[in-house]
PDB file of C-alpha atoms (C1' of nucleotides) in Angstrom:
ATOM      1  CA  MET D   1      92.283 132.583 103.772  1.00 78.00           C
ATOM      2  CA  PRO D   2      95.464 133.308 101.962  1.00 90.00           C
ATOM      3  CA  GLU D   3      96.846 130.310 100.124  1.00 91.00           C
ATOM      4  CA  LEU D   4      99.355 130.158  97.298  1.00 93.00           C
ATOM      5  CA  PRO D   5      97.341 132.166  94.712  1.00 92.00           C
ATOM      6  CA  GLU D   6      96.445 134.891  97.200  1.00 91.00           C
ATOM      7  CA  VAL D   7     100.033 135.250  98.398  1.00 92.00           C
ATOM      8  CA  GLU D   8     101.296 135.207  94.814  1.00 93.00           C
ATOM      9  CA  THR D   9      98.896 138.051  93.987  1.00 92.00           C
ATOM     10  CA  ILE D  10     100.091 140.100  96.943  1.00 92.00           C
ATOM     11  CA  VAL D  11     103.752 139.485  96.107  1.00 93.00           C
ATOM     12  CA  ARG D  12     103.289 140.645  92.520  1.00 92.00           C
ATOM     13  CA  GLN D  13     101.793 143.876  93.794  1.00 92.00           C
ATOM     14  CA  MET D  14     104.539 144.351  96.349  1.00 93.00           C
ATOM     15  CA  GLN D  15     107.151 143.928  93.640  1.00 94.00           C
ATOM     16  CA  LYS D  16     105.651 146.945  91.931  1.00 92.00           C
ATOM     17  CA  GLN D  17     104.978 149.003  95.037  1.00 93.00           C
ATOM     18  CA  VAL D  18     107.858 148.505  97.442  1.00 94.00           C
ATOM     19  CA  SER D  19     110.619 146.635  95.642  1.00 96.00           C
ATOM     20  CA  GLY D  20     113.673 148.861  95.343  1.00 96.00           C
ATOM     21  CA  LYS D  21     112.530 151.266  98.040  1.00 97.00           C
ATOM     22  CA  ARG D  22     114.456 152.122 101.164  1.00 97.00           C
ATOM     23  CA  ILE D  23     112.838 151.632 104.564  1.00 97.00           C
ATOM     24  CA  SER D  24     113.320 154.868 106.473  1.00 97.00           C
ATOM     25  CA  TYR D  25     111.259 154.091 109.526  1.00 95.00           C
ATOM     26  CA  VAL D  26     109.505 151.114 111.084  1.00 96.00           C
ATOM     27  CA  GLU D  27     106.757 151.246 113.658  1.00 95.00           C
ATOM     28  CA  VAL D  28     105.946 147.996 115.457  1.00 95.00           C
ATOM     29  CA  LYS D  29     102.422 147.922 116.888  1.00 93.00           C
ATOM     30  CA  VAL D  30     102.044 144.262 117.854  1.00 93.00           C
ATOM     31  CA  ARG D  31     105.340 143.249 119.391  1.00 92.00           C
ATOM     32  CA  LYS D  32     104.342 139.611 119.799  1.00 92.00           C
ATOM     33  CA  LEU D  33     104.097 139.010 116.052  1.00 94.00           C
ATOM     34  CA  VAL D  34     107.349 140.717 115.072  1.00 95.00           C
ATOM     35  CA  HIS D  35     110.538 138.745 115.688  1.00 94.00           C
ATOM     36  CA  GLY D  36     113.829 140.550 115.309  1.00 94.00           C
ATOM     37  CA  LYS D  37     114.598 144.161 114.525  1.00 94.00           C
ATOM     38  CA  ILE D  38     113.810 145.273 110.994  1.00 96.00           C
ATOM     39  CA  PRO D  39     116.832 147.197 109.665  1.00 97.00           C
ATOM     40  CA  LEU D  40     116.520 150.514 107.850  1.00 98.00           C
ATOM     41  CA  VAL D  41     117.840 149.393 104.472  1.00 97.00           C
ATOM     42  CA  SER D  42     116.527 148.909 100.951  1.00 96.00           C
ATOM     43  CA  ILE D  43     114.229 146.134  99.764  1.00 97.00           C
ATOM     44  CA  LYS D  44     115.976 144.467  96.868  1.00 97.00           C
ATOM     45  CA  LYS D  45     113.369 141.918  95.869  1.00 96.00           C
ATOM     46  CA  VAL D  46     110.103 140.406  97.019  1.00 96.00           C
ATOM     47  CA  TRP D  47     109.160 136.835  96.301  1.00 96.00           C
ATOM     48  CA  ARG D  48     106.974 133.978  97.493  1.00 95.00           C
ATOM     49  CA  ARG D  49     107.714 130.517  98.839  1.00 95.00           C
ATOM     50  CA  ALA D  50     104.707 128.435  99.888  1.00 94.00           C
ATOM     51  CA  LYS D  51     102.451 130.927 101.679  1.00 94.00           C
ATOM     52  CA  ALA D  52     105.346 133.051 102.894  1.00 95.00           C
ATOM     53  CA  ILE D  53     106.258 136.500 101.568  1.00 95.00           C
ATOM     54  CA  ILE D  54     110.010 137.025 101.473  1.00 96.00           C
ATOM     55  CA  MET D  55     111.567 140.461 101.209  1.00 97.00           C
ATOM     56  CA  GLU D  56     115.252 140.389 100.411  1.00 97.00           C
ATOM     57  CA  LEU D  57     116.993 143.294 102.114  1.00 97.00           C
ATOM     58  CA  GLY D  58     119.972 145.377 101.116  1.00 97.00           C
ATOM     59  CA  ASP D  59     122.022 144.091 104.053  1.00 96.00           C
ATOM     60  CA  GLY D  60     121.745 140.466 102.947  1.00 96.00           C
ATOM     61  CA  ARG D  61     119.035 139.553 105.408  1.00 96.00           C
ATOM     62  CA  PHE D  62     115.395 138.709 104.789  1.00 97.00           C
ATOM     63  CA  VAL D  63     112.030 139.715 106.188  1.00 97.00           C
ATOM     64  CA  VAL D  64     109.677 136.758 106.088  1.00 96.00           C
ATOM     65  CA  ILE D  65     105.993 137.557 106.485  1.00 95.00           C
ATOM     66  CA  ARG D  66     103.364 134.922 107.046  1.00 94.00           C
ATOM     67  CA  LEU D  67      99.786 136.044 106.767  1.00 93.00           C
ATOM     68  CA  GLY D  68      98.242 133.352 108.934  1.00 91.00           C
ATOM     69  CA  MET D  69      94.500 133.498 108.463  1.00 88.00           C
ATOM     70  CA  THR D  70      93.722 137.184 108.409  1.00 89.00           C
ATOM     71  CA  GLY D  71      96.981 138.949 107.568  1.00 91.00           C
ATOM     72  CA  HIS D  72      96.811 141.606 104.871  1.00 90.00           C
ATOM     73  CA  PHE D  73      98.529 144.771 103.644  1.00 91.00           C
ATOM     74  CA  HIS D  74      97.563 148.331 102.952  1.00 90.00           C
ATOM     75  CA  TYR D  75      99.678 150.565 100.775  1.00 91.00           C
ATOM     76  CA  TYR D  76      99.540 154.355 100.708  1.00 91.00           C
ATOM     77  CA  LYS D  77     101.309 156.509  98.188  1.00 90.00           C
ATOM     78  CA  SER D  78     103.305 159.467  99.361  1.00 86.00           C
ATOM     79  CA  GLY D  79     101.063 162.230 100.643  1.00 80.00           C
ATOM     80  CA  VAL D  80      98.080 159.944 101.284  1.00 79.00           C
ATOM     81  CA  THR D  81      97.214 159.760 104.966  1.00 76.00           C
ATOM     82  CA  LEU D  82      95.809 156.730 106.734  1.00 75.00           C
ATOM     83  CA  PRO D  83      92.022 156.813 106.944  1.00 71.00           C
ATOM     84  CA  GLY D  84      91.780 156.840 110.720  1.00 66.00           C
ATOM     85  CA  GLU D  85      93.426 154.674 113.301  1.00 68.00           C
ATOM     86  CA  ASP D  86      93.494 150.960 112.478  1.00 79.00           C
ATOM     87  CA  LYS D  87      93.804 148.781 115.543  1.00 83.00           C
ATOM     88  CA  TYR D  88      94.861 145.748 113.531  1.00 91.00           C
ATOM     89  CA  ILE D  89      98.131 147.189 112.297  1.00 93.00           C
ATOM     90  CA  VAL D  90     101.001 144.911 113.254  1.00 95.00           C
ATOM     91  CA  VAL D  91     103.814 146.864 111.667  1.00 95.00           C
ATOM     92  CA  LYS D  92     104.114 150.002 109.586  1.00 94.00           C
ATOM     93  CA  PHE D  93     106.889 150.452 107.019  1.00 96.00           C
ATOM     94  CA  ILE D  94     107.623 154.033 106.019  1.00 95.00           C
ATOM     95  CA  PHE D  95     109.741 154.382 102.886  1.00 96.00           C
ATOM     96  CA  SER D  96     112.152 157.130 101.987  1.00 96.00           C
ATOM     97  CA  ASP D  97     109.888 158.329  99.157  1.00 96.00           C
ATOM     98  CA  GLY D  98     107.114 158.954 101.689  1.00 94.00           C
ATOM     99  CA  SER D  99     104.979 155.950 100.765  1.00 95.00           C
ATOM    100  CA  LEU D 100     103.698 153.616 103.448  1.00 93.00           C
ATOM    101  CA  LEU D 101     103.020 149.908 103.781  1.00 94.00           C
ATOM    102  CA  THR D 102     101.140 148.444 106.724  1.00 93.00           C
ATOM    103  CA  PHE D 103     100.837 144.791 107.643  1.00 94.00           C
ATOM    104  CA  ASN D 104      97.564 144.182 109.448  1.00 92.00           C
ATOM    105  CA  ASP D 105      96.243 141.087 111.153  1.00 92.00           C
ATOM    106  CA  ILE D 106      92.934 140.666 112.948  1.00 90.00           C
ATOM    107  CA  ARG D 107      93.360 137.204 114.420  1.00 89.00           C
ATOM    108  CA  LYS D 108      97.078 137.495 114.999  1.00 92.00           C
ATOM    109  CA  PHE D 109      98.121 134.186 113.460  1.00 92.00           C
ATOM    110  CA  GLY D 110     100.543 135.980 111.184  1.00 93.00           C
ATOM    111  CA  SER D 111     104.190 136.777 111.825  1.00 95.00           C
ATOM    112  CA  VAL D 112     107.034 138.970 110.665  1.00 96.00           C
ATOM    113  CA  ARG D 113     110.578 137.769 111.177  1.00 95.00           C
ATOM    114  CA  VAL D 114     114.043 138.940 110.247  1.00 96.00           C
ATOM    115  CA  LEU D 115     116.288 136.078 109.160  1.00 95.00           C
ATOM    116  CA  SER D 116     119.824 135.574 107.938  1.00 95.00           C
ATOM    117  CA  LEU D 117     120.382 133.648 104.716  1.00 95.00           C
ATOM    118  CA  LYS D 118     121.239 130.565 106.739  1.00 92.00           C
ATOM    119  CA  GLU D 119     118.090 130.815 108.834  1.00 92.00           C
ATOM    120  CA  LEU D 120     116.016 131.363 105.699  1.00 94.00           C
ATOM    121  CA  ASP D 121     117.524 128.290 104.055  1.00 92.00           C
ATOM    122  CA  ILE D 122     116.644 126.177 107.073  1.00 90.00           C
ATOM    123  CA  LEU D 123     113.068 127.443 106.999  1.00 92.00           C
ATOM    124  CA  LEU D 124     112.632 126.892 103.275  1.00 93.00           C
ATOM    125  CA  ALA D 125     114.201 123.450 103.366  1.00 91.00           C
ATOM    126  CA  LYS D 126     111.387 122.230 105.604  1.00 91.00           C
ATOM    127  CA  MET D 127     108.781 123.087 103.008  1.00 93.00           C
ATOM    128  CA  GLY D 128     107.574 120.732 100.317  1.00 93.00           C
ATOM    129  CA  PRO D 129     108.014 121.493  96.608  1.00 94.00           C
ATOM    130  CA  GLU D 130     106.279 124.367  94.863  1.00 95.00           C
ATOM    131  CA  PRO D 131     103.377 122.798  92.956  1.00 95.00           C
ATOM    132  CA  LEU D 132     103.712 125.227  90.041  1.00 96.00           C
ATOM    133  CA  SER D 133     107.468 124.879  89.619  1.00 95.00           C
ATOM    134  CA  LYS D 134     108.984 123.243  86.552  1.00 95.00           C
ATOM    135  CA  GLU D 135     110.654 120.685  88.801  1.00 94.00           C
ATOM    136  CA  PHE D 136     107.339 119.496  90.176  1.00 95.00           C
ATOM    137  CA  THR D 137     106.577 116.877  87.560  1.00 96.00           C
ATOM    138  CA  LEU D 138     104.005 114.112  87.689  1.00 96.00           C
ATOM    139  CA  ALA D 139     106.814 111.685  88.521  1.00 95.00           C
ATOM    140  CA  VAL D 140     107.886 113.821  91.487  1.00 95.00           C
ATOM    141  CA  PHE D 141     104.310 113.904  92.752  1.00 95.00           C
ATOM    142  CA  GLN D 142     103.972 110.140  92.387  1.00 95.00           C
ATOM    143  CA  ASN D 143     107.185 109.560  94.302  1.00 93.00           C
ATOM    144  CA  LEU D 144     106.105 111.834  97.121  1.00 93.00           C
ATOM    145  CA  LEU D 145     102.853 109.942  97.444  1.00 94.00           C
ATOM    146  CA  LEU D 146     104.719 106.660  97.776  1.00 92.00           C
ATOM    147  CA  GLU D 147     105.982 107.836 101.169  1.00 89.00           C
ATOM    148  CA  LYS D 148     102.513 108.722 102.394  1.00 91.00           C
ATOM    149  CA  GLN D 149     100.590 105.589 101.527  1.00 91.00           C
ATOM    150  CA  ASN D 150      98.652 105.419 104.764  1.00 91.00           C
ATOM    151  CA  ALA D 151      97.631 109.034 104.995  1.00 93.00           C
ATOM    152  CA  ASN D 152      94.419 110.658 103.866  1.00 94.00           C
ATOM    153  CA  MET D 153      94.676 112.404 100.501  1.00 95.00           C
ATOM    154  CA  LYS D 154      92.978 115.670 101.428  1.00 94.00           C
ATOM    155  CA  VAL D 155      94.826 116.102 104.718  1.00 94.00           C
ATOM    156  CA  THR D 156      98.113 115.442 102.916  1.00 95.00           C
ATOM    157  CA  LEU D 157      97.408 118.158 100.344  1.00 95.00           C
ATOM    158  CA  LEU D 158      97.283 120.598 103.264  1.00 94.00           C
ATOM    159  CA  ASP D 159     100.604 119.389 104.691  1.00 94.00           C
ATOM    160  CA  GLN D 160     103.138 122.123 103.912  1.00 93.00           C
ATOM    161  CA  HIS D 161     106.039 119.706 104.363  1.00 93.00           C
ATOM    162  CA  PHE D 162     104.549 117.579 101.594  1.00 94.00           C
ATOM    163  CA  ILE D 163     103.520 120.243  99.049  1.00 94.00           C
ATOM    164  CA  ALA D 164     103.850 123.953  99.675  1.00 94.00           C
ATOM    165  CA  GLY D 165     101.098 126.510  99.460  1.00 93.00           C
ATOM    166  CA  ILE D 166      97.825 124.584  99.307  1.00 94.00           C
ATOM    167  CA  GLY D 167      95.178 125.423 101.905  1.00 91.00           C
ATOM    168  CA  ASN D 168      91.698 124.262 102.721  1.00 91.00           C
ATOM    169  CA  ILE D 169      89.872 125.965  99.867  1.00 91.00           C
ATOM    170  CA  TYR D 170      92.024 124.824  96.945  1.00 92.00           C
ATOM    171  CA  ALA D 171      92.522 121.316  98.324  1.00 93.00           C
ATOM    172  CA  GLN D 172      88.776 120.765  98.081  1.00 92.00           C
ATOM    173  CA  GLU D 173      88.515 122.373  94.663  1.00 92.00           C
ATOM    174  CA  MET D 174      91.282 120.255  93.161  1.00 94.00           C
ATOM    175  CA  LEU D 175      89.823 117.053  94.566  1.00 94.00           C
ATOM    176  CA  TYR D 176      86.485 117.916  93.027  1.00 93.00           C
ATOM    177  CA  ARG D 177      88.044 118.643  89.658  1.00 94.00           C
ATOM    178  CA  ALA D 178      89.947 115.370  89.837  1.00 95.00           C
ATOM    179  CA  GLY D 179      86.797 113.467  90.827  1.00 95.00           C
ATOM    180  CA  ILE D 180      88.383 112.060  93.965  1.00 95.00           C
ATOM    181  CA  ASP D 181      86.544 111.544  97.266  1.00 94.00           C
ATOM    182  CA  PRO D 182      88.472 113.538  99.919  1.00 93.00           C
ATOM    183  CA  ARG D 183      88.192 110.652 102.386  1.00 93.00           C
ATOM    184  CA  ARG D 184      90.324 108.366 100.226  1.00 94.00           C
ATOM    185  CA  LYS D 185      93.567 107.001 101.551  1.00 94.00           C
ATOM    186  CA  ILE D 186      96.507 107.594  99.249  1.00 94.00           C
ATOM    187  CA  LEU D 187      97.233 103.911  98.692  1.00 93.00           C
ATOM    188  CA  THR D 188      93.800 103.450  97.120  1.00 94.00           C
ATOM    189  CA  LEU D 189      94.484 105.935  94.327  1.00 95.00           C
ATOM    190  CA  SER D 190      95.104 104.580  90.841  1.00 95.00           C
ATOM    191  CA  ASP D 191      97.792 105.995  88.538  1.00 95.00           C
ATOM    192  CA  ALA D 192      95.072 107.605  86.449  1.00 96.00           C
ATOM    193  CA  GLU D 193      93.611 109.320  89.505  1.00 96.00           C
ATOM    194  CA  ILE D 194      96.997 110.597  90.637  1.00 96.00           C
ATOM    195  CA  ARG D 195      97.535 112.044  87.187  1.00 96.00           C
ATOM    196  CA  LYS D 196      94.126 113.714  87.274  1.00 96.00           C
ATOM    197  CA  LEU D 197      94.860 115.206  90.670  1.00 96.00           C
ATOM    198  CA  TYR D 198      98.238 116.468  89.520  1.00 96.00           C
ATOM    199  CA  LEU D 199      96.663 118.223  86.540  1.00 96.00           C
ATOM    200  CA  ALA D 200      93.785 119.568  88.656  1.00 96.00           C
ATOM    201  CA  MET D 201      96.213 120.935  91.236  1.00 96.00           C
ATOM    202  CA  ARG D 202      98.228 122.896  88.713  1.00 96.00           C
ATOM    203  CA  GLY D 203      95.177 123.954  86.746  1.00 95.00           C
ATOM    204  CA  ILE D 204      93.245 125.275  89.739  1.00 93.00           C
ATOM    205  CA  LEU D 205      96.213 127.151  91.203  1.00 94.00           C
ATOM    206  CA  LYS D 206      97.062 128.802  87.887  1.00 94.00           C
ATOM    207  CA  LEU D 207      93.459 129.778  87.242  1.00 93.00           C
ATOM    208  CA  ALA D 208      93.145 131.203  90.761  1.00 92.00           C
ATOM    209  CA  ILE D 209      96.270 133.313  90.272  1.00 92.00           C
ATOM    210  CA  GLU D 210      94.804 134.663  87.031  1.00 91.00           C
ATOM    211  CA  HIS D 211      91.797 135.814  89.034  1.00 89.00           C
ATOM    212  CA  HIS D 212      93.892 137.284  91.861  1.00 87.00           C
ATOM    213  CA  GLY D 213      92.869 134.657  94.382  1.00 85.00           C
ATOM    214  CA  THR D 214      89.670 133.966  96.241  1.00 81.00           C
ATOM    215  CA  THR D 215      87.937 136.462  98.492  1.00 72.00           C
ATOM    216  CA  VAL D 216      85.845 134.797 101.168  1.00 66.00           C
ATOM    217  CA  GLN D 217      85.342 136.341 104.574  1.00 58.00           C
ATOM    218  CA  ASP D 218      88.252 138.718 104.814  1.00 53.00           C
ATOM    219  CA  TYR D 219      91.034 138.095 102.336  1.00 50.00           C
ATOM    220  CA  VAL D 220      91.955 141.166 100.332  1.00 50.00           C
ATOM    221  CA  HIS D 221      95.073 141.799  98.333  1.00 57.00           C
ATOM    222  CA  ILE D 222      96.675 145.197  98.266  1.00 56.00           C
ATOM    223  CA  GLU D 223      94.660 146.536  95.369  1.00 55.00           C
ATOM    224  CA  GLY D 224      91.292 145.045  96.288  1.00 60.00           C
ATOM    225  CA  SER D 225      89.533 141.681  96.253  1.00 66.00           C
ATOM    226  CA  GLY D 226      90.111 138.468  94.375  1.00 79.00           C
ATOM    227  CA  GLY D 227      87.702 137.054  91.840  1.00 78.00           C
ATOM    228  CA  PHE D 228      88.135 133.292  92.059  1.00 83.00           C
ATOM    229  CA  GLN D 229      85.222 132.866  94.466  1.00 82.00           C
ATOM    230  CA  ARG D 230      83.003 132.916  91.369  1.00 76.00           C
ATOM    231  CA  TYR D 231      84.723 129.745  90.225  1.00 80.00           C
ATOM    232  CA  LEU D 232      84.499 127.762  93.461  1.00 84.00           C
ATOM    233  CA  GLN D 233      82.696 124.521  92.786  1.00 82.00           C
ATOM    234  CA  VAL D 234      82.413 122.962  96.233  1.00 76.00           C
ATOM    235  CA  TYR D 235      83.923 125.155  98.975  1.00 86.00           C
ATOM    236  CA  GLU D 236      81.112 126.474 101.181  1.00 81.00           C
ATOM    237  CA  ARG D 237      78.581 125.688  98.482  1.00 84.00           C
ATOM    238  CA  GLU D 238      75.239 123.892  98.601  1.00 84.00           C
ATOM    239  CA  LYS D 239      75.444 122.115  95.262  1.00 88.00           C
ATOM    240  CA  CYS D 240      78.133 121.103  92.809  1.00 90.00           C
ATOM    241  CA  PRO D 241      78.062 122.423  89.207  1.00 90.00           C
ATOM    242  CA  GLN D 242      76.065 119.322  88.211  1.00 94.00           C
ATOM    243  CA  GLY D 243      73.339 120.279  90.675  1.00 91.00           C
ATOM    244  CA  HIS D 244      74.049 117.494  93.161  1.00 92.00           C
ATOM    245  CA  LEU D 245      73.740 118.288  96.849  1.00 89.00           C
ATOM    246  CA  LEU D 246      77.124 118.467  98.539  1.00 91.00           C
ATOM    247  CA  LYS D 247      78.151 116.721 101.747  1.00 89.00           C
ATOM    248  CA  LYS D 248      80.246 118.275 104.465  1.00 90.00           C
ATOM    249  CA  ILE D 249      82.475 116.550 106.983  1.00 90.00           C
ATOM    250  CA  TYR D 250      85.582 117.447 108.963  1.00 91.00           C
ATOM    251  CA  LEU D 251      88.955 116.096 107.888  1.00 92.00           C
ATOM    252  CA  GLY D 252      92.032 117.184 109.780  1.00 87.00           C
ATOM    253  CA  ALA D 253      89.751 119.475 111.789  1.00 87.00           C
ATOM    254  CA  ARG D 254      88.936 121.415 108.622  1.00 91.00           C
ATOM    255  CA  GLY D 255      85.576 121.693 106.945  1.00 89.00           C
ATOM    256  CA  THR D 256      85.480 119.550 103.820  1.00 91.00           C
ATOM    257  CA  TYR D 257      82.845 119.705 101.097  1.00 90.00           C
ATOM    258  CA  TRP D 258      82.472 117.092  98.411  1.00 91.00           C
ATOM    259  CA  CYS D 259      80.001 115.599  95.965  1.00 91.00           C
ATOM    260  CA  GLN D 260      79.112 111.960  96.465  1.00 92.00           C
ATOM    261  CA  LYS D 261      78.118 111.599  92.829  1.00 94.00           C
ATOM    262  CA  CYS D 262      81.046 113.345  91.130  1.00 94.00           C
ATOM    263  CA  GLN D 263      83.815 112.223  93.480  1.00 94.00           C
ATOM    264  CA  LYS D 264      84.516 108.541  93.965  1.00 94.00           C
TER     265      LYS D 264
ATOM    266  C1'  DT C   1      75.521 132.900 123.573  1.00 51.62           C
ATOM    267  C1'  DG C   2      78.048 129.631 121.483  1.00 51.62           C
ATOM    268  C1'  DA C   3      79.298 127.603 117.128  1.00 51.62           C
ATOM    269  C1'  DT C   4      82.113 128.453 113.120  1.00 51.62           C
ATOM    270  C1'  DA C   5      85.880 129.922 110.080  1.00 51.62           C
ATOM    271  C1'  DT C   6      91.458 128.163 109.333  1.00 51.62           C
ATOM    272  C1'  DG C   7      97.405 128.329 108.942  1.00 51.62           C
ATOM    273  C1'  DT C   8     100.687 126.707 111.702  1.00 51.62           C
ATOM    274  C1'  DT C   9     102.706 124.391 115.385  1.00 51.62           C
ATOM    275  C1'  DA C  10     102.649 121.869 119.685  1.00 51.62           C
ATOM    276  C1'  DT C  11     101.225 117.864 121.804  1.00 51.62           C
ATOM    277  C1'  DC C  12      98.933 113.502 122.165  1.00 51.62           C
ATOM    278  C1'  DT C  13      98.070 108.817 120.298  1.00 51.62           C
ATOM    279  C1'  DT C  14      98.825 104.732 117.824  1.00 51.62           C
TER     280       DT C  14
ATOM    281  C1'  DC W   1     110.390 106.277 117.389  1.00 51.62           C
ATOM    282  C1'  DA W   2     107.839 108.018 113.820  1.00 51.62           C
ATOM    283  C1'  DA W   3     103.739 108.906 111.472  1.00 51.62           C
ATOM    284  C1'  DG W   4      99.333 110.375 111.969  1.00 51.62           C
ATOM    285  C1'  DA W   5      95.691 112.613 114.458  1.00 51.62           C
ATOM    286  C1'  DT W   6      94.121 116.231 117.200  1.00 51.62           C
ATOM    287  C1'  DA W   7      94.335 120.482 120.081  1.00 51.62           C
ATOM    288  C1'  DA W   8      95.500 125.173 120.656  1.00 51.62           C
ATOM    289  C1'  DC W   9      95.942 129.735 119.307  1.00 51.62           C
ATOM    290  C1'  DA W  10      92.786 134.454 118.210  1.00 51.62           C
ATOM    291  C1'  DT W  11      88.622 137.038 117.284  1.00 51.62           C
ATOM    292  C1'  DA W  12      84.968 138.706 114.163  1.00 51.62           C
ATOM    293  C1'  DT W  13      80.662 137.185 112.633  1.00 51.62           C
ATOM    294  C1'  DC W  14      76.161 135.088 112.600  1.00 51.62           C
TER     295       DC W  14
END
DNA sequence: TGATATGTTATCTT
DNA sequence: CAAGATAACATATC
């Protein structure tokens, strides 16, 4: 499922492939997932905030794409034709140089919306801080946790209003690396544990970006698959790297793996 | 056949 | 009333 590293990977590829191009034609296939009319203008920039892909348009507006669980893109250079009809295409962007970008989504949890700067600001303001930003210091993390004393640590890592971009896979991986039991309530964490989690969070996300994200089930980025699945230590695994059998429970209605010996 | 996978949001509960 | 917990959405896969 696309989380911060997967979306970051896709955005970096889109910067190369479609940034600076002019949209000459748009074909909407799944009306329900596309909100607003996409204008036929240039794409000035593409960037990421949380798990959202933001395309800044030449008319001052923005196309915000959320992948949901199964959203993905296909890109075709000019002259390359689509290999058959794809029933999961949500929207097709045709650029003035003849190249083509499709946004596809099997489970239809994704969305495409056209927003003004004001609307974009409102959307972004609701999101928590970017965990890899310079501003996101250990002190900032500690202060955020102070307001969530009663909540469960793992569920809070998934809360996009708290921290942006972390999903179910990386939340479990960072808790394992930090040696923290995912069932812990925030108020029970020591300063040393919070520091460990902070470092694990940034370390895991950076490493995952280096490997172009994690491919499990159906995530693919534009140029292929990610490689971080080779580094997963607990997610959907039988044993941790130490050889201990892992436990699985549900927290926040999401499958949660952890090691009773390595995580306290 | 039904259980399972999850990002986001709506709704229910405490 | 707000924070926290849970349900709902969609559909391929096993």
